[in-house]
PDB file of C-alpha atoms and ligand atoms in Angstrom:
ATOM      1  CA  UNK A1242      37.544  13.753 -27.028  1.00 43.00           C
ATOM      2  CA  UNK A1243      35.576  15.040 -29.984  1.00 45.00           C
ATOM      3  CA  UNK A1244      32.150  15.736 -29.826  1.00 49.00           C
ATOM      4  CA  UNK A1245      29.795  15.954 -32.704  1.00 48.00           C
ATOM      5  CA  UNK A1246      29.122  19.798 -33.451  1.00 52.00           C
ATOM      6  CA  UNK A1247      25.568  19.646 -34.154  1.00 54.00           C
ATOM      7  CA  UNK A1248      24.242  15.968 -33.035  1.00 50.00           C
ATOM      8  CA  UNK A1249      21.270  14.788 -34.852  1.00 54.00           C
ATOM      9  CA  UNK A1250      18.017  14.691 -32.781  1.00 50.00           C
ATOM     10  CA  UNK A1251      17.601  11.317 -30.864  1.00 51.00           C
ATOM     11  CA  UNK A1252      14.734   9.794 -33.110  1.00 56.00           C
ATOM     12  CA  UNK A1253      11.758   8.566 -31.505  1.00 63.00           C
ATOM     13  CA  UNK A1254      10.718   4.999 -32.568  1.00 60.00           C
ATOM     14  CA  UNK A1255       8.147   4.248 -30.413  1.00 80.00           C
ATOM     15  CA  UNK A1256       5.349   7.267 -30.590  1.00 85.00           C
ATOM     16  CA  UNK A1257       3.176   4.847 -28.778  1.00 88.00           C
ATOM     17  CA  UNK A1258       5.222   5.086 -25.871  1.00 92.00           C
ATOM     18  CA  UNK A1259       5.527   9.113 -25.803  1.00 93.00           C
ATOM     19  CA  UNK A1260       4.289  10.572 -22.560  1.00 92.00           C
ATOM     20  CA  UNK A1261       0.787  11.559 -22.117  1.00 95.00           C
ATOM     21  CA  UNK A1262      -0.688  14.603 -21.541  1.00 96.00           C
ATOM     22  CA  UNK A1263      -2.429  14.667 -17.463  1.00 97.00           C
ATOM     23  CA  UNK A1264      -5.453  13.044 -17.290  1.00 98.00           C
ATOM     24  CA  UNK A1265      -7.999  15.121 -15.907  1.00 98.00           C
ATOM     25  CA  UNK A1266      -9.772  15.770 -12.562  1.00 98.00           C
ATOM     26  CA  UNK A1267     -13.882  16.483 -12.563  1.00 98.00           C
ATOM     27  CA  UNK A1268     -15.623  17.314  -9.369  1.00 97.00           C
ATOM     28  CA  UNK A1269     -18.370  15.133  -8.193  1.00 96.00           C
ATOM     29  CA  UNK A1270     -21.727  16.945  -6.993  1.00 95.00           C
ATOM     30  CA  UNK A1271     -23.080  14.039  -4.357  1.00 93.00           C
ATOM     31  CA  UNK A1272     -25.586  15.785  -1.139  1.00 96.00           C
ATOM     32  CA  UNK A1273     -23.732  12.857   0.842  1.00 95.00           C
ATOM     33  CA  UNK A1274     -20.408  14.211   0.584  1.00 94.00           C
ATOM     34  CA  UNK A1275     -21.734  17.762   0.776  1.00 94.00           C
ATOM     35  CA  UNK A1276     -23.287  17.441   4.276  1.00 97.00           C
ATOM     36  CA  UNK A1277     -19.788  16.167   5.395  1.00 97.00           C
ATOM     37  CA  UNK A1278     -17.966  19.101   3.644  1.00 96.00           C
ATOM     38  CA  UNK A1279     -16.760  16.564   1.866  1.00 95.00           C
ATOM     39  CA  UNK A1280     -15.820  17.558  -2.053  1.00 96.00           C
ATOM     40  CA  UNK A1281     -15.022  14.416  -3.935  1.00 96.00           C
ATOM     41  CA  UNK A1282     -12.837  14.387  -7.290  1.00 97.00           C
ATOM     42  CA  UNK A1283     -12.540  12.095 -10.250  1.00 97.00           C
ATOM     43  CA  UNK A1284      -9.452  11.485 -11.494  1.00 98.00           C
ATOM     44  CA  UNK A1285     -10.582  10.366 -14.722  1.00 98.00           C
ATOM     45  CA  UNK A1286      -7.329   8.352 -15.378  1.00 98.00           C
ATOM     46  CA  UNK A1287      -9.338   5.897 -17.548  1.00 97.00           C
ATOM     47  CA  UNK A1288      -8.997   8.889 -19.936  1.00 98.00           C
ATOM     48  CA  UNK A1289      -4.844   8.808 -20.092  1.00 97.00           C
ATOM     49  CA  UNK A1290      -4.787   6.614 -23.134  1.00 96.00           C
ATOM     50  CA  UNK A1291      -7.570   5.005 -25.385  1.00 93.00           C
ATOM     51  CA  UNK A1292      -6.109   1.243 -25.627  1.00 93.00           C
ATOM     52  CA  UNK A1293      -4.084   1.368 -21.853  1.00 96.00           C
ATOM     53  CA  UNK A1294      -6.511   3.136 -19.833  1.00 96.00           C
ATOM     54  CA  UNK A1295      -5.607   4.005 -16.299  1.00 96.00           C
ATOM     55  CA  UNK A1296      -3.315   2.336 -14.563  1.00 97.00           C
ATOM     56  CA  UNK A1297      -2.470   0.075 -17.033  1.00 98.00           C
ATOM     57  CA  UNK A1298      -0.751   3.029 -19.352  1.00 98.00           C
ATOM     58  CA  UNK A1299       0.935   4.248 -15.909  1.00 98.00           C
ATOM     59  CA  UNK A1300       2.411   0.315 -14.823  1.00 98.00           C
ATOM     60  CA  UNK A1301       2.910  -0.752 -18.474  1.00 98.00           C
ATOM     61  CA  UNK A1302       4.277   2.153 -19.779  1.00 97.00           C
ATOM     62  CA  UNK A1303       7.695   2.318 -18.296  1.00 97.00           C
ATOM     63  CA  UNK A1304       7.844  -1.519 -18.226  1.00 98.00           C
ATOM     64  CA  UNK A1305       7.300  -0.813 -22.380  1.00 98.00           C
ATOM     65  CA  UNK A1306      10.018   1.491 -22.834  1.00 97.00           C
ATOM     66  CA  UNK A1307      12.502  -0.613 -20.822  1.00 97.00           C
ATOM     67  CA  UNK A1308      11.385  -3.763 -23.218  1.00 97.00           C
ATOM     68  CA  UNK A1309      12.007  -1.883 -26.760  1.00 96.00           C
ATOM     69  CA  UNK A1310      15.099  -0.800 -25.366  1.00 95.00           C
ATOM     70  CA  UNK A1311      16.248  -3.999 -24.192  1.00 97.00           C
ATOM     71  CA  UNK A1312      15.166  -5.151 -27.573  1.00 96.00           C
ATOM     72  CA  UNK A1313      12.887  -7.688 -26.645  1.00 97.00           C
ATOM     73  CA  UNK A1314      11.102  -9.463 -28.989  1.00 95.00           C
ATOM     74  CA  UNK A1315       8.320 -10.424 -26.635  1.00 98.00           C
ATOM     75  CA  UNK A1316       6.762  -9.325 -23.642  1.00 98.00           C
ATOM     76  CA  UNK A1317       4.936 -12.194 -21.103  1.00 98.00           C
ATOM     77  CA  UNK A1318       2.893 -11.759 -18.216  1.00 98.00           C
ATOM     78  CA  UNK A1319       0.321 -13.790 -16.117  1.00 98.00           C
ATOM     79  CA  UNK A1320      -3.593 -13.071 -14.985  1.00 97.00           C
ATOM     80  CA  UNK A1321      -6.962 -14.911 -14.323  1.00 97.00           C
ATOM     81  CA  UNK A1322      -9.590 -15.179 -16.672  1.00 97.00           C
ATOM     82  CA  UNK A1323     -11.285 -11.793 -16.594  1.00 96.00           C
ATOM     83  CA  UNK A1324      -7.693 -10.141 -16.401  1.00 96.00           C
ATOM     84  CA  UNK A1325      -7.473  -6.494 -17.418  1.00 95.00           C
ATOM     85  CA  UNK A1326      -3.965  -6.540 -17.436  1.00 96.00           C
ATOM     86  CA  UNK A1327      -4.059  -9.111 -19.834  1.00 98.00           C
ATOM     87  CA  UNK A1328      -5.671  -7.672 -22.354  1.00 98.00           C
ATOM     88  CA  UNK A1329      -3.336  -4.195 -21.784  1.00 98.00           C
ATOM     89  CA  UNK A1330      -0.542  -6.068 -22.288  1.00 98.00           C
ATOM     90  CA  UNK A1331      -1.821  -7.756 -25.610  1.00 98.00           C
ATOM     91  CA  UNK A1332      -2.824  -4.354 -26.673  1.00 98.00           C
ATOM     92  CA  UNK A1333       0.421  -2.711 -26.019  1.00 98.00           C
ATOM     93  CA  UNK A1334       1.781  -5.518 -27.624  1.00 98.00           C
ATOM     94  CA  UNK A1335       0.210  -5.464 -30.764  1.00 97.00           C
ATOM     95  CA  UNK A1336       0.618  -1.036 -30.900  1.00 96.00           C
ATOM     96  CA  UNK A1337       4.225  -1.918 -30.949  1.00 96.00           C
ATOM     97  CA  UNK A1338       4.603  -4.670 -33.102  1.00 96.00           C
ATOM     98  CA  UNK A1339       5.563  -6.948 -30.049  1.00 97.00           C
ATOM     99  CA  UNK A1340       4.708 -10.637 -29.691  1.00 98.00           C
ATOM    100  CA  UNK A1341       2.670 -11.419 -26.460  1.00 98.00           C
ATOM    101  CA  UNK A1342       2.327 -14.619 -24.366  1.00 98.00           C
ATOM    102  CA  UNK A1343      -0.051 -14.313 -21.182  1.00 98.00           C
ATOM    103  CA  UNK A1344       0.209 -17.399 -19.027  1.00 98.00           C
ATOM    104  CA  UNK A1345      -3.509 -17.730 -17.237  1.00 98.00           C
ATOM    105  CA  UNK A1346      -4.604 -19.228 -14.243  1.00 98.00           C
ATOM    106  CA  UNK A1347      -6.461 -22.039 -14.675  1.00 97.00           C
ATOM    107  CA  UNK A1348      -6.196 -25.337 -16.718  1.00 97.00           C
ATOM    108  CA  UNK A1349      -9.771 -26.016 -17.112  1.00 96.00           C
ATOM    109  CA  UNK A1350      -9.827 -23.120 -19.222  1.00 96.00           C
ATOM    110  CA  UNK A1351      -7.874 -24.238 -21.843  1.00 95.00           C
ATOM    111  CA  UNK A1352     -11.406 -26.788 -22.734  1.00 94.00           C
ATOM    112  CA  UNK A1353     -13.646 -24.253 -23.217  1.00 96.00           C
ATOM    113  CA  UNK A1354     -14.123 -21.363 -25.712  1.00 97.00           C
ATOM    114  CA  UNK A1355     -12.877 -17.933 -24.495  1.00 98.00           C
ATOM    115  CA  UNK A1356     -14.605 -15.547 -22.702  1.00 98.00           C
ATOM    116  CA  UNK A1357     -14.528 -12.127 -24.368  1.00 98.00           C
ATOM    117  CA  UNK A1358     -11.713 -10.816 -21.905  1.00 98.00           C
ATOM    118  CA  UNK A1359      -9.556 -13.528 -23.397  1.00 98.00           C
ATOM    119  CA  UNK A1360     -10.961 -13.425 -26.833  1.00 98.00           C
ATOM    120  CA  UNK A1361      -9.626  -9.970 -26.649  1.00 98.00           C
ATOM    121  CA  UNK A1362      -6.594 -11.374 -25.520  1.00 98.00           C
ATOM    122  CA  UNK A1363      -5.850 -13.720 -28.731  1.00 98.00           C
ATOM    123  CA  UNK A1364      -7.583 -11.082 -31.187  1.00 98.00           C
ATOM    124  CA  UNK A1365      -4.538  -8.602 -30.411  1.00 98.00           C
ATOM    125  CA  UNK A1366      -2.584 -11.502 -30.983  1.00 98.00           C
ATOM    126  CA  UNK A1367      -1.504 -12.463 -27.254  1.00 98.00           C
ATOM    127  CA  UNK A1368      -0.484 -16.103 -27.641  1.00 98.00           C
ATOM    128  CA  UNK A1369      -2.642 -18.093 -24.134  1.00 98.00           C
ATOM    129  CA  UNK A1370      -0.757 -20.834 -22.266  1.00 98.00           C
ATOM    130  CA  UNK A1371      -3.438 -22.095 -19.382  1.00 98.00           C
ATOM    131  CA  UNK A1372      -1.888 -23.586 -16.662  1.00 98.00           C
ATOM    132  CA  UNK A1373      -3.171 -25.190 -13.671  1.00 98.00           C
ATOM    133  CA  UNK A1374      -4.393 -22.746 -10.158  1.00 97.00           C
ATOM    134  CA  UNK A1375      -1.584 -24.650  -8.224  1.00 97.00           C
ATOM    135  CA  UNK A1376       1.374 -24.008 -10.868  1.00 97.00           C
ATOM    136  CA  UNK A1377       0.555 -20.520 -11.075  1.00 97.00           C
ATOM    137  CA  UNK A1378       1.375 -20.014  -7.647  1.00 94.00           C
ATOM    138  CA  UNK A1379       5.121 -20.127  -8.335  1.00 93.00           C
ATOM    139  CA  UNK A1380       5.427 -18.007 -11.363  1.00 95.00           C
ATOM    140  CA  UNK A1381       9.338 -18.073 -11.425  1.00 94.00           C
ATOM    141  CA  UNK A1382       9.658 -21.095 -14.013  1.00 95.00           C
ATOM    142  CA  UNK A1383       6.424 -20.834 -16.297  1.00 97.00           C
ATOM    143  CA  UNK A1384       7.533 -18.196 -18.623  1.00 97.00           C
ATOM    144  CA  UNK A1385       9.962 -20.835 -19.810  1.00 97.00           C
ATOM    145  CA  UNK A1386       7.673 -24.086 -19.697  1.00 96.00           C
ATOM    146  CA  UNK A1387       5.544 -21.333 -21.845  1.00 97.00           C
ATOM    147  CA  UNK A1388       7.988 -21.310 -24.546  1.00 97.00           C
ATOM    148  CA  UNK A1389       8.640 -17.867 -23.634  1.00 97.00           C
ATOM    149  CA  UNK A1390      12.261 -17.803 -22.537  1.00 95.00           C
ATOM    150  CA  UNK A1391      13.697 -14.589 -23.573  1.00 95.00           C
ATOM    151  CA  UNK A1392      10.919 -12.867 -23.565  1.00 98.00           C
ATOM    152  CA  UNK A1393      10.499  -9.126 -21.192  1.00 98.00           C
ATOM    153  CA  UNK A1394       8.344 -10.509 -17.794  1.00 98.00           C
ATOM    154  CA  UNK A1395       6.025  -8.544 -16.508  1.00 98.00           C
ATOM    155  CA  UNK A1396       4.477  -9.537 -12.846  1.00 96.00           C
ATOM    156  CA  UNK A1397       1.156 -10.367 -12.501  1.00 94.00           C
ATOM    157  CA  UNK A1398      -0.936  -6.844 -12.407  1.00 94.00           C
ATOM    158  CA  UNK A1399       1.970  -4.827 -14.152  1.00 97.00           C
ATOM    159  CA  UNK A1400       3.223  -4.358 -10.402  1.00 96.00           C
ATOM    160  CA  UNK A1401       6.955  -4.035 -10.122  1.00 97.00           C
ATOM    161  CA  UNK A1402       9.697  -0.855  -9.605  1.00 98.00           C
ATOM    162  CA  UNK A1403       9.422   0.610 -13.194  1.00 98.00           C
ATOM    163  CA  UNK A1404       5.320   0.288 -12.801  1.00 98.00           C
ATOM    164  CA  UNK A1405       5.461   1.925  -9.475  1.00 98.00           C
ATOM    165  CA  UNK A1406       7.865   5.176 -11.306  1.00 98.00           C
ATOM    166  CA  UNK A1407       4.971   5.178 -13.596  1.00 98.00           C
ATOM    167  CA  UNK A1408       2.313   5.462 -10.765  1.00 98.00           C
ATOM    168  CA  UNK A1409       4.229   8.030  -9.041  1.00 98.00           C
ATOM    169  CA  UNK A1410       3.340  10.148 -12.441  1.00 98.00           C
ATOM    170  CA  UNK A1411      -0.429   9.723 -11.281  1.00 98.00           C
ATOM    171  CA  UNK A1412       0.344  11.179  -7.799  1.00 98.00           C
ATOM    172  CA  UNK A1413       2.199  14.140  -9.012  1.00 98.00           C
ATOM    173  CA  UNK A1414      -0.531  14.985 -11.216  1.00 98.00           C
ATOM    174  CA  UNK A1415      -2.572  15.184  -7.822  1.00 98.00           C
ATOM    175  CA  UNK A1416      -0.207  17.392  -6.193  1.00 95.00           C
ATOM    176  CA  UNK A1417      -2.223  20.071  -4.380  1.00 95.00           C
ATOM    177  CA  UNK A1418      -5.315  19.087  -5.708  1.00 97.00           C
ATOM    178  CA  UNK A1419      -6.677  16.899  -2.637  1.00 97.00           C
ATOM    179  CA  UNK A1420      -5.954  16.038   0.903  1.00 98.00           C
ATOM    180  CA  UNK A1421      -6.492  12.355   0.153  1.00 98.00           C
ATOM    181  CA  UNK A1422      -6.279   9.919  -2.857  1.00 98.00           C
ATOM    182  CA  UNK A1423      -8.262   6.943  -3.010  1.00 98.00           C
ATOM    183  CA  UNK A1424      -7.980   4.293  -5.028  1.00 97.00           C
ATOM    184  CA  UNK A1425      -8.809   0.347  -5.533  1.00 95.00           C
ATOM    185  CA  UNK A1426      -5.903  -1.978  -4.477  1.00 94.00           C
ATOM    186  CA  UNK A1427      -5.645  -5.679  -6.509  1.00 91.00           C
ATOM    187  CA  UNK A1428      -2.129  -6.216  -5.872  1.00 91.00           C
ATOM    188  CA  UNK A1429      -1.137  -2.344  -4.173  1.00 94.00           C
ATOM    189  CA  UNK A1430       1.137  -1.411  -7.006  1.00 96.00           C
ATOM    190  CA  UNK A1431      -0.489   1.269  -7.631  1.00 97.00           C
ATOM    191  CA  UNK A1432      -0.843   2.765  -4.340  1.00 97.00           C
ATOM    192  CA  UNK A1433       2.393   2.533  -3.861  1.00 97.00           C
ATOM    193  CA  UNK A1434       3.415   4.833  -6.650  1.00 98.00           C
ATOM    194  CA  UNK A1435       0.591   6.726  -6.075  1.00 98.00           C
ATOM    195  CA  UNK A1436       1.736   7.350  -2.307  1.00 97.00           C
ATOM    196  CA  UNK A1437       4.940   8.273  -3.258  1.00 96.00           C
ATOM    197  CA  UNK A1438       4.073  10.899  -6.061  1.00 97.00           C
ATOM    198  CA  UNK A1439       2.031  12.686  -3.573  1.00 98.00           C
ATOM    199  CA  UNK A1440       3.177  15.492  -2.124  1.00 97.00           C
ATOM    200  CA  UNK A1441       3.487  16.925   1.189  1.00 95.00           C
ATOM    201  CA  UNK A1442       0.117  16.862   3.680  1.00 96.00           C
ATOM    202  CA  UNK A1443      -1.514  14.403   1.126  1.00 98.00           C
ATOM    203  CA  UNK A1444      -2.501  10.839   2.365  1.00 98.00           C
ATOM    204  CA  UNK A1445      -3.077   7.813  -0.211  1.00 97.00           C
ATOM    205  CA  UNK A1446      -6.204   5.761   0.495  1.00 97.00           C
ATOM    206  CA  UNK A1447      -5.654   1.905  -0.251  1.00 96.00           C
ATOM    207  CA  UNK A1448      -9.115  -0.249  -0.720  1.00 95.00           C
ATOM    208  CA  UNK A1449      -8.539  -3.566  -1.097  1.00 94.00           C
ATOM    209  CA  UNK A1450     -10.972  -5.583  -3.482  1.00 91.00           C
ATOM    210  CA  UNK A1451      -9.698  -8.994  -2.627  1.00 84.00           C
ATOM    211  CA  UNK A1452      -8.366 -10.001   0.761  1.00 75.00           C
ATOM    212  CA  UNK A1453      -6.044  -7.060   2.111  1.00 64.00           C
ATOM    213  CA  UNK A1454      -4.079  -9.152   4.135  1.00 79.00           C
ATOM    214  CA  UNK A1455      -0.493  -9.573   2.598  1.00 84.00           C
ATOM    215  CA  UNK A1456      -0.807  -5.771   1.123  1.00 91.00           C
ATOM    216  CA  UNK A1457       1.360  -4.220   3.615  1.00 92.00           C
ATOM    217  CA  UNK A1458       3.645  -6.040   3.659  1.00 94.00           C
ATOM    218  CA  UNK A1459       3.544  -6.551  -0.528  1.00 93.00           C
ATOM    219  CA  UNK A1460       3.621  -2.616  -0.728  1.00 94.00           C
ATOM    220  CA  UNK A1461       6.530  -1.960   1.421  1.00 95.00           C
ATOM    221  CA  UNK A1462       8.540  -4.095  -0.611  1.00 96.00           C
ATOM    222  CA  UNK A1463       7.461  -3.025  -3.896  1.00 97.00           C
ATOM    223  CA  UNK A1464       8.376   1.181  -2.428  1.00 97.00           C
ATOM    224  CA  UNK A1465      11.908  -0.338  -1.439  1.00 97.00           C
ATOM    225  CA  UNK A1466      12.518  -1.909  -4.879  1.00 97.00           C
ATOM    226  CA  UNK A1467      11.053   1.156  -6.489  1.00 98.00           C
ATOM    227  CA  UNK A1468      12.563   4.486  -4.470  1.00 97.00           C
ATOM    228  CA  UNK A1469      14.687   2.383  -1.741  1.00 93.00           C
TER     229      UNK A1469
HETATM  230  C1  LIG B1610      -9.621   0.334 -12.015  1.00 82.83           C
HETATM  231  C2  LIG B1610      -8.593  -0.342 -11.162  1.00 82.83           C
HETATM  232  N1  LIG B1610      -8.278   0.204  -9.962  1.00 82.83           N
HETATM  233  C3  LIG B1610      -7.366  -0.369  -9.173  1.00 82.83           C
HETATM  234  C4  LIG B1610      -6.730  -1.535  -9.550  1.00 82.83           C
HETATM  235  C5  LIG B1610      -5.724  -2.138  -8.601  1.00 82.83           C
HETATM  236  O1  LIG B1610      -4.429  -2.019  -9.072  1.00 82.83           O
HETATM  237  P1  LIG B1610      -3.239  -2.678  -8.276  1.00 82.83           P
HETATM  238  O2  LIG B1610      -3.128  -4.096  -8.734  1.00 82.83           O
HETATM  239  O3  LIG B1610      -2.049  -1.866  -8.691  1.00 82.83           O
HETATM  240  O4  LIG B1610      -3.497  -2.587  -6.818  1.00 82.83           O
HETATM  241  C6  LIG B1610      -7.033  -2.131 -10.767  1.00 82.83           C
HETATM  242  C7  LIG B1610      -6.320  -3.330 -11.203  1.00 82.83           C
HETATM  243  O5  LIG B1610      -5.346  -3.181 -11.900  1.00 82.83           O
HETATM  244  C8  LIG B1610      -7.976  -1.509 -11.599  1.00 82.83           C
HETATM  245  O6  LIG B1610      -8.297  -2.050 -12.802  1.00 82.83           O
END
């Protein structure tokens, strides 16, 4: 077999999509975390990219790079009203030239004017199908009644295997910097990563900001479909 003596450099058509350099980490000077010995870090993630701040560039990212090379014309994904995920995704869609559709909870919606999270939404051209609290529950078959079929689906909150690669970046970065990583759970993606980009002796803090309850068992599955 005949290999091609000096291969041309794979080109890179999505410089959106590049890796970023590590966000950084600022220390904290608080007297009520002093008196406990207690020195508390900022991983000023919100920093990692100017339009997907956070985790947003860590679920989306991957999730991006798997769309443009599926060749996907058109990414869809659900989220209430005041969904920052939403207006990532729109975002990211419009920095790569791909058409968005974000499928929100709540019908009643759909009868008054936008809120500035959506407004945001349909500026960076994210098409909005509203659909009722009780339909949303079973998101399997609304990307189609959306007029989305074909489109790349991302979960609600970014959350799924590729997102939780990308939020395993964010606990690597932490490597050896702390004993233990907190963060804000929604739907525990990413913990998850997080937890598993850690490395040895560190601990991943989870606090839930809606009910907890299903989180467990929501981030178990999520490590098994991500790292087995
Ligand atoms: C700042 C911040 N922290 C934490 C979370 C929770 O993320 P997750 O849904 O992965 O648990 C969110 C929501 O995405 C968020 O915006």
């Amino acid at each position: 077999m005949e290999h091609p003596v000096d291969p041309a450099p794979d080109p890179d058509p999505e410089p959106a999509l590049r890796p970023r350099p590590a966000s950084p980490l600022r220390e904290v000077r608080d007297e009520r975390f002093a008196a406990y010995g207690v020195r508390l870090l900022l991983k000023r993630d919100d920093l990692v990219h100017p339009e997907l701040p956070g985790n947003k560039w860590r679920k989306l990212a991957p999730n991006l790079r798997a769309a443009v090379a599926g060749g996907y014309p058109e990414l869809v994904t659900f989220g209430g009203a005041y969904s920052n995920h939403l207006q990532a995704t729109a975002a990211a869609g419009r920095l790569l030239g791909l058409a968005t559709v974000g499928i929100v909870r709540g019908d009643e919606l759909a009868e008054r004017p936008l809120n500035g999270s959506l407004a945001r939404c349909a500026a960076d051209g994210m098409r909005l199908h509203f659909v009722t609290r009780s339909a949303y529950r079973d998101k399997a078959g609304l990307p189609a009644l959306a007029g989305a079929e074909g489109a790349y689906v991302i979960p609600e909150g970014g959350s799924n295997a590729l997102a939780l690669h990308g939020c395993a970046e964010l606990g690597r970065e932490l490597s050896g910097a702390c004993d233990v990583a907190a963060v804000a759970c929604g739907t525990g993606g990413t913990l998850a990563g997080l937890a598993a980009g850690l490395g040895a002796g560190q601990r991943a803090l989870g606090v839930p900001v809606v009910g907890g309850g299903f989180l467990e068992a929501e981030i178990r599955s999520l490590q098994t479909a991500a790292f087995g």
